[in-house]
mmCIF file of C-alpha atoms in Angstrom:
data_model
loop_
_atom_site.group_PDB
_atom_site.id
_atom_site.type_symbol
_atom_site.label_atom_id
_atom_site.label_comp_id
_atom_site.label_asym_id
_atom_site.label_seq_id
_atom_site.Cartn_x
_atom_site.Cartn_y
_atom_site.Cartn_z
ATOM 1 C CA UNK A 1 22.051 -63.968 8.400
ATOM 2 C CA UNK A 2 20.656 -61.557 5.903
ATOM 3 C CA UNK A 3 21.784 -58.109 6.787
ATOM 4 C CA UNK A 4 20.317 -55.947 4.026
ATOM 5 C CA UNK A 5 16.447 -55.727 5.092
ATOM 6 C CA UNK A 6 17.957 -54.509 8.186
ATOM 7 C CA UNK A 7 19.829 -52.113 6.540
ATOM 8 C CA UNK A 8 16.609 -50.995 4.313
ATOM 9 C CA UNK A 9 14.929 -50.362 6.821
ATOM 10 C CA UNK A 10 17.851 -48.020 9.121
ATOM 11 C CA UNK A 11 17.578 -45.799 6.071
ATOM 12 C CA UNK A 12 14.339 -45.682 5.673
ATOM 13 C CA UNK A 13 14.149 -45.125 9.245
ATOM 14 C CA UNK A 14 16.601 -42.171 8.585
ATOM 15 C CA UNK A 15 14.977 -40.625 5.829
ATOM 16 C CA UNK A 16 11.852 -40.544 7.639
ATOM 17 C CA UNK A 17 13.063 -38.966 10.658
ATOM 18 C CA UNK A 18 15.095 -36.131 8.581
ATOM 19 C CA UNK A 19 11.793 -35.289 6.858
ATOM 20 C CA UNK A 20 10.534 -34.711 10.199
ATOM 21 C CA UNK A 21 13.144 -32.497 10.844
ATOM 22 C CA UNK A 22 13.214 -29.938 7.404
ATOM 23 C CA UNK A 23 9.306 -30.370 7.544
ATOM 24 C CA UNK A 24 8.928 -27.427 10.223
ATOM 25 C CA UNK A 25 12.668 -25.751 8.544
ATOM 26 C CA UNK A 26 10.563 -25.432 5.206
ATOM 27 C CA UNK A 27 7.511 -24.082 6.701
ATOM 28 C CA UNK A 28 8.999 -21.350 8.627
ATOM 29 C CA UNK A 29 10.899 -21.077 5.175
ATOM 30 C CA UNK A 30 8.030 -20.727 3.625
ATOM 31 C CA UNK A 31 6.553 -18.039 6.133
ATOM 32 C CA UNK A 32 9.612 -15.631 6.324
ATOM 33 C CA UNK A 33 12.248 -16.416 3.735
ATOM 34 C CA UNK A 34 9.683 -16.780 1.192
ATOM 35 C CA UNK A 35 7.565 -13.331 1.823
ATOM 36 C CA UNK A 36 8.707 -10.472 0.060
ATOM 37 C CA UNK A 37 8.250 -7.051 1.783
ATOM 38 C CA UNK A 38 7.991 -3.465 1.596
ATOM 39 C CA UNK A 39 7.677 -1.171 4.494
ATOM 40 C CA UNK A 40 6.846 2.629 4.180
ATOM 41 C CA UNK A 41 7.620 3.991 8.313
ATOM 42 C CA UNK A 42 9.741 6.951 9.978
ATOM 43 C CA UNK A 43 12.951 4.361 9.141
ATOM 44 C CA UNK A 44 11.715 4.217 5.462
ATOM 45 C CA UNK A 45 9.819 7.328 4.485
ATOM 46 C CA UNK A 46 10.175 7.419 0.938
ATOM 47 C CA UNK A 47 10.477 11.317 0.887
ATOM 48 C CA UNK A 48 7.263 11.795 2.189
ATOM 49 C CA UNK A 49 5.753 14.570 1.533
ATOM 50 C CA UNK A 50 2.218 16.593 2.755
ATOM 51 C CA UNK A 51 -0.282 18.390 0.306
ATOM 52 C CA UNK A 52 -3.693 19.564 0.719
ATOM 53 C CA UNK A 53 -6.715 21.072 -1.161
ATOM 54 C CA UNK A 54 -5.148 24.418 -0.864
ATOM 55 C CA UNK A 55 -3.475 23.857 -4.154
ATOM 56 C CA UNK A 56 -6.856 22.979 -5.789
ATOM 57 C CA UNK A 57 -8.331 26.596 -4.919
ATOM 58 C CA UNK A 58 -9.504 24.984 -1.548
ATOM 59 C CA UNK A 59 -8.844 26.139 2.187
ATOM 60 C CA UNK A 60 -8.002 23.032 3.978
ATOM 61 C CA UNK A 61 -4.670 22.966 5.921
ATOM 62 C CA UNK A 62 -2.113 20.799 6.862
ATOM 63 C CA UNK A 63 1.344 19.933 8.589
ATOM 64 C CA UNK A 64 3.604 16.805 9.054
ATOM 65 C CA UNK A 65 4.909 16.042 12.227
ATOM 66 C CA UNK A 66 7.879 13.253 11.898
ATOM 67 C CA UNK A 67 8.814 11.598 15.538
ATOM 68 C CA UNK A 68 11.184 8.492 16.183
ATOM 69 C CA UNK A 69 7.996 6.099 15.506
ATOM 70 C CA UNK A 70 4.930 7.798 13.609
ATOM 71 C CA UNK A 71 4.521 10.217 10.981
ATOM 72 C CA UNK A 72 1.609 12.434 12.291
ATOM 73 C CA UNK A 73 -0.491 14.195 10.124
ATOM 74 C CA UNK A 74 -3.128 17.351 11.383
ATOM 75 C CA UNK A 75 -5.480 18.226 9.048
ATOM 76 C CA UNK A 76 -8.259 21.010 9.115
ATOM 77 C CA UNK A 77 -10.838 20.586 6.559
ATOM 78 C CA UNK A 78 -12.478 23.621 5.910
ATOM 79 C CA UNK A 79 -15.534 24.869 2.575
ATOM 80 C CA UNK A 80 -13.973 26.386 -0.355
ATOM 81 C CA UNK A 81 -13.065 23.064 -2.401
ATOM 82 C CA UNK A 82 -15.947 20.593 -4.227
ATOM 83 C CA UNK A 83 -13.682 17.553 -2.388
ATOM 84 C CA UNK A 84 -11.766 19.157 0.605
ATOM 85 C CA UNK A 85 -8.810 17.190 1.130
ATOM 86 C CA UNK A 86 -5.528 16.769 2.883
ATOM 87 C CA UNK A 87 -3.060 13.892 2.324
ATOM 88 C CA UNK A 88 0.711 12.177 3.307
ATOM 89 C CA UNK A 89 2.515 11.412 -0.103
ATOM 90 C CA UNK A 90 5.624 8.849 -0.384
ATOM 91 C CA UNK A 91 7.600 8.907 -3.795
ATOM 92 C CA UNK A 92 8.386 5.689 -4.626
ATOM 93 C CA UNK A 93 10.731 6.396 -7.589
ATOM 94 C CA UNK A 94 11.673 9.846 -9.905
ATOM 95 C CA UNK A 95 10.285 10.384 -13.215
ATOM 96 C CA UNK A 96 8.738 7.804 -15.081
ATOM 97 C CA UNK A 97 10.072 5.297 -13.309
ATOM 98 C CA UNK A 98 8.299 3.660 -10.029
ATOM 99 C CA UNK A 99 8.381 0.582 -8.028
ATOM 100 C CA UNK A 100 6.671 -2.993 -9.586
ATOM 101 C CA UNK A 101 3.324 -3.355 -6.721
ATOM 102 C CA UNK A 102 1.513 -6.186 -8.563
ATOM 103 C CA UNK A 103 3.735 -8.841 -6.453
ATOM 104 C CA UNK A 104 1.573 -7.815 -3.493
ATOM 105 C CA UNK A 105 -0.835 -9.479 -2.091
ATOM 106 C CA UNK A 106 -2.075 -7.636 1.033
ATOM 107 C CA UNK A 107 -1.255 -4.319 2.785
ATOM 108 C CA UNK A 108 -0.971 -3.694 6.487
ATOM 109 C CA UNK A 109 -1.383 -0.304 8.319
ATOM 110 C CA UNK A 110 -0.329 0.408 11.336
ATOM 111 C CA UNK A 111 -1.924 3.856 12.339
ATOM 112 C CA UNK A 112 -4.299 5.750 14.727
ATOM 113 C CA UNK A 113 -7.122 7.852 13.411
ATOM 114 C CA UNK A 114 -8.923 10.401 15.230
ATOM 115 C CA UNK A 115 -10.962 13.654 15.038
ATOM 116 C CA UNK A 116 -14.302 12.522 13.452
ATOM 117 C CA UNK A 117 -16.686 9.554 14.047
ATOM 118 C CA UNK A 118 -16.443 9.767 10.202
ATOM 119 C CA UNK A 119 -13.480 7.268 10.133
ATOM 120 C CA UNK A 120 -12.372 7.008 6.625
ATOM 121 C CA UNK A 121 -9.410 7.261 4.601
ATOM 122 C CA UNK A 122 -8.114 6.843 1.179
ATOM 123 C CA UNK A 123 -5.218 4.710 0.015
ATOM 124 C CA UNK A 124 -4.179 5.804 -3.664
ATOM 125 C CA UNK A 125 -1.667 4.045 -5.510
ATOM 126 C CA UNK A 126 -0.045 6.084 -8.895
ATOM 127 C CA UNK A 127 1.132 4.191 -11.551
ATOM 128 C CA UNK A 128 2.512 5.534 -14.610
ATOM 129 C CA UNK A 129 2.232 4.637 -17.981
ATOM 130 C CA UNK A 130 3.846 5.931 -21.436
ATOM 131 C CA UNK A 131 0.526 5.702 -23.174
ATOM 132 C CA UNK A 132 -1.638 7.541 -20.507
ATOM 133 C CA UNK A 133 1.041 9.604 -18.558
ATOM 134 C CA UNK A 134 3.354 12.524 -18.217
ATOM 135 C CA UNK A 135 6.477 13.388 -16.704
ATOM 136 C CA UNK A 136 5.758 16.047 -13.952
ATOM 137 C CA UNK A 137 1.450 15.802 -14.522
ATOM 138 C CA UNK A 138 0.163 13.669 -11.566
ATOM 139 C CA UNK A 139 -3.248 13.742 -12.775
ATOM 140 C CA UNK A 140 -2.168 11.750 -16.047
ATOM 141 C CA UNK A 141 -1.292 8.973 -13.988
ATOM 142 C CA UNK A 142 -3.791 5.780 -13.186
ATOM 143 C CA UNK A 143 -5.394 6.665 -10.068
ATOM 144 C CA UNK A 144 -6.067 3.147 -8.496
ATOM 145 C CA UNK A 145 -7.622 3.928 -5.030
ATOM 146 C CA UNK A 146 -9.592 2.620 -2.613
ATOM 147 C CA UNK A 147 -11.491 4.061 0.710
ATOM 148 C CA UNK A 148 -12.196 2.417 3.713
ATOM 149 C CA UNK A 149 -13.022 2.844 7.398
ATOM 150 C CA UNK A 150 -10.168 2.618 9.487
ATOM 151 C CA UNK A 151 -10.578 -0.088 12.282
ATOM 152 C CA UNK A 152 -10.660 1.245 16.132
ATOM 153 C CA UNK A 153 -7.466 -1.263 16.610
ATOM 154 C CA UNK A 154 -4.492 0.392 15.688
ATOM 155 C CA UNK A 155 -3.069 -2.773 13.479
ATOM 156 C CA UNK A 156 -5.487 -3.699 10.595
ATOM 157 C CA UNK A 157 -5.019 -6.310 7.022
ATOM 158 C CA UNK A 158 -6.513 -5.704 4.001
ATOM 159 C CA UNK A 159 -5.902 -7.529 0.160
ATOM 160 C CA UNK A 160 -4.593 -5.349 -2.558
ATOM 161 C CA UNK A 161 -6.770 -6.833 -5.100
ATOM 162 C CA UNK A 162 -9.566 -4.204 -3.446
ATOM 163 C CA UNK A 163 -7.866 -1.516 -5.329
ATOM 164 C CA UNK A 164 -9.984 0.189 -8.613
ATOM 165 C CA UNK A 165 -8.737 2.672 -11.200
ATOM 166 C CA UNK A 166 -10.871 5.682 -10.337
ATOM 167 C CA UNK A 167 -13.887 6.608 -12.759
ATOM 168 C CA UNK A 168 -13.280 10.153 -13.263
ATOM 169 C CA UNK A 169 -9.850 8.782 -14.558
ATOM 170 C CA UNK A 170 -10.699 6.209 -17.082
ATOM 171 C CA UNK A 171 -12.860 8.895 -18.371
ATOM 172 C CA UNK A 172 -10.726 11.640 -18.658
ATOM 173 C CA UNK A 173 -8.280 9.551 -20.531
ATOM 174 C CA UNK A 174 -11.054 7.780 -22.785
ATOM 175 C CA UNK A 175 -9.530 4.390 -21.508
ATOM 176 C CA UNK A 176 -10.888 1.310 -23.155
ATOM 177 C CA UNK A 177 -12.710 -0.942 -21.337
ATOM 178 C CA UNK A 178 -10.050 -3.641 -21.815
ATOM 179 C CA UNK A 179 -7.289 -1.474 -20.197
ATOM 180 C CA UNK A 180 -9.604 -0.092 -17.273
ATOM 181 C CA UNK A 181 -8.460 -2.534 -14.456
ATOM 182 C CA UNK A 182 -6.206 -1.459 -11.632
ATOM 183 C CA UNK A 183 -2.153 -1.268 -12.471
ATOM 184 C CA UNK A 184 0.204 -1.693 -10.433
ATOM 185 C CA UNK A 185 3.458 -2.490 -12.309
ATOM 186 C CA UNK A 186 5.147 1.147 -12.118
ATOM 187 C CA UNK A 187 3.906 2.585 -8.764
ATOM 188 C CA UNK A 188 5.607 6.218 -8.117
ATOM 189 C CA UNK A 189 3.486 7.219 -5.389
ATOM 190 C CA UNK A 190 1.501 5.973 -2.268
ATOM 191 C CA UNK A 191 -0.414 8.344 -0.899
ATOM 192 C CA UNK A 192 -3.024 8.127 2.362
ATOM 193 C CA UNK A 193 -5.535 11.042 2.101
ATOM 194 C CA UNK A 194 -8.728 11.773 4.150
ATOM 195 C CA UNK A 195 -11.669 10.390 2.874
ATOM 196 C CA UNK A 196 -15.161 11.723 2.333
ATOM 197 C CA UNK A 197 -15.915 13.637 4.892
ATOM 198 C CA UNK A 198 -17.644 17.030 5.320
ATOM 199 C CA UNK A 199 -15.841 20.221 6.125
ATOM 200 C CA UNK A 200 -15.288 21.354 9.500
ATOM 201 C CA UNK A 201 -13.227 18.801 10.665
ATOM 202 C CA UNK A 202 -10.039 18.470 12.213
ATOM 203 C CA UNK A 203 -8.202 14.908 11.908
ATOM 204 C CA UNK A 204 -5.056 13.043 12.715
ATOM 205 C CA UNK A 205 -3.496 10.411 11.346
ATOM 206 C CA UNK A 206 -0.675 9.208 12.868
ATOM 207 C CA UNK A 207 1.199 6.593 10.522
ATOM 208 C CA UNK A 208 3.839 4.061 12.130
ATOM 209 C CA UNK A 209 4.303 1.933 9.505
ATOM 210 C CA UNK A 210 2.480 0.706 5.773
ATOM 211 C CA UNK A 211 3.543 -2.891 4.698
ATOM 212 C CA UNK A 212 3.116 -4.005 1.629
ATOM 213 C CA UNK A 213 3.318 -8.578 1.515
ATOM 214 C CA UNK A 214 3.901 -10.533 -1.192
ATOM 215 C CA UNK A 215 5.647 -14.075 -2.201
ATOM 216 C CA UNK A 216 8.237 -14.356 -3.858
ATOM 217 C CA UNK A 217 6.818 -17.868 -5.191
ATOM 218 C CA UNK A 218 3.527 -18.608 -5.165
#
């Protein structure tokens, strides 16, 4: 009797049913060990920070309010600035030296907005750059930005690839048109600012978490 096709087929039988064990091990793999992730919350704050117009000859005012699970943010817009403006600021490194964003695919907010049916917001990413910027001058960093309408659900997904260099900055730097695409190699700030709304207003945002998702291998 001929034992070996029996045998064949044991480990074929074998192999078969180990694939059909890792096949679901590699997925989840794939899913979670796989993702790379950066999370800006109360746990992780990134010494956050709170500006407003006020410092650009404008009248709007602000305050932070930190709790175990948000970082709340009460803004009053008020006349006296071309843009009024009020905004939460996390450093994301010291100097010249930020934190690589291009990695990232999407970014995830986890917030509640409320105050005006006007429902937007600003996401504004800094990057520096030796050829562009300066130690200590915000402005002379790449403003990459982006404003949408925040969702009424509290959880919301959007990519990163929405994310422009701002006009007013390619042109104040005389960028060329080669180099006017969004950068996001040496990110020292995210910053969430109200959008464009008129004066008059009076907003919250109350922040529980920002993640940033990326693989590590795509």
């Amino acid at each position: 009797m001929n034992l070996r096709p029996a045998r064949a087929m044991t480990i074929v039988q074998s192999l078969v049913g180990l694939l059909l064990i890792l096949t679901p091990v590699l997925l989840i793999w794939q899913h979670f060990g796989m993702t790379r992730i950066l999370e800006i919350s109360p746990s992780h704050p990134y010494g956050v920070t709170i500006t407003d117009d006020r410092y650009e000859k404008g009248n709007s005012v602000s305050s932070l309010e930190r709790t175990r699970d948000a970082l709340v943010m009460h803004c009053t817009l008020r006349p006296g600035y071309s843009w009024p403006f009020c905004k939460i600021q996390f450093h994301m490194g010291q100097g010249s030296k930020g934190l690589d964003f291009s990695q990232f695919d999407t970014v995830t907010f986890d917030m509640t907005y409320s105050g005006t049916t006007q429902r937007k917001i600003r996401l504004h990413l800094t990057n520096f750059e030796p050829e562009f910027s300066k130690v200590g001058d915000w402005n002379s960093q790449r403003y990459n930005w982006v404003e949408f309408d925040v969702p009424t659900q509290s959880a919301f997904t959007f990519p990163l690839n929405v994310v422009r260099t701002a006009d007013w900055w390619v042109s104040s730097h005389n960028v060329p048109l080669e180099k006017t695409y969004a950068r996001l190699d040496n990110v020292t700030a995210v910053e969430i600012s109200t959008g464009s709304v008129p004066p008059g207003q009076s907003i919250m945002i109350e922040l529980r978490s920002i993640r940033f998702r990326g693989k590590w291998i795509s």
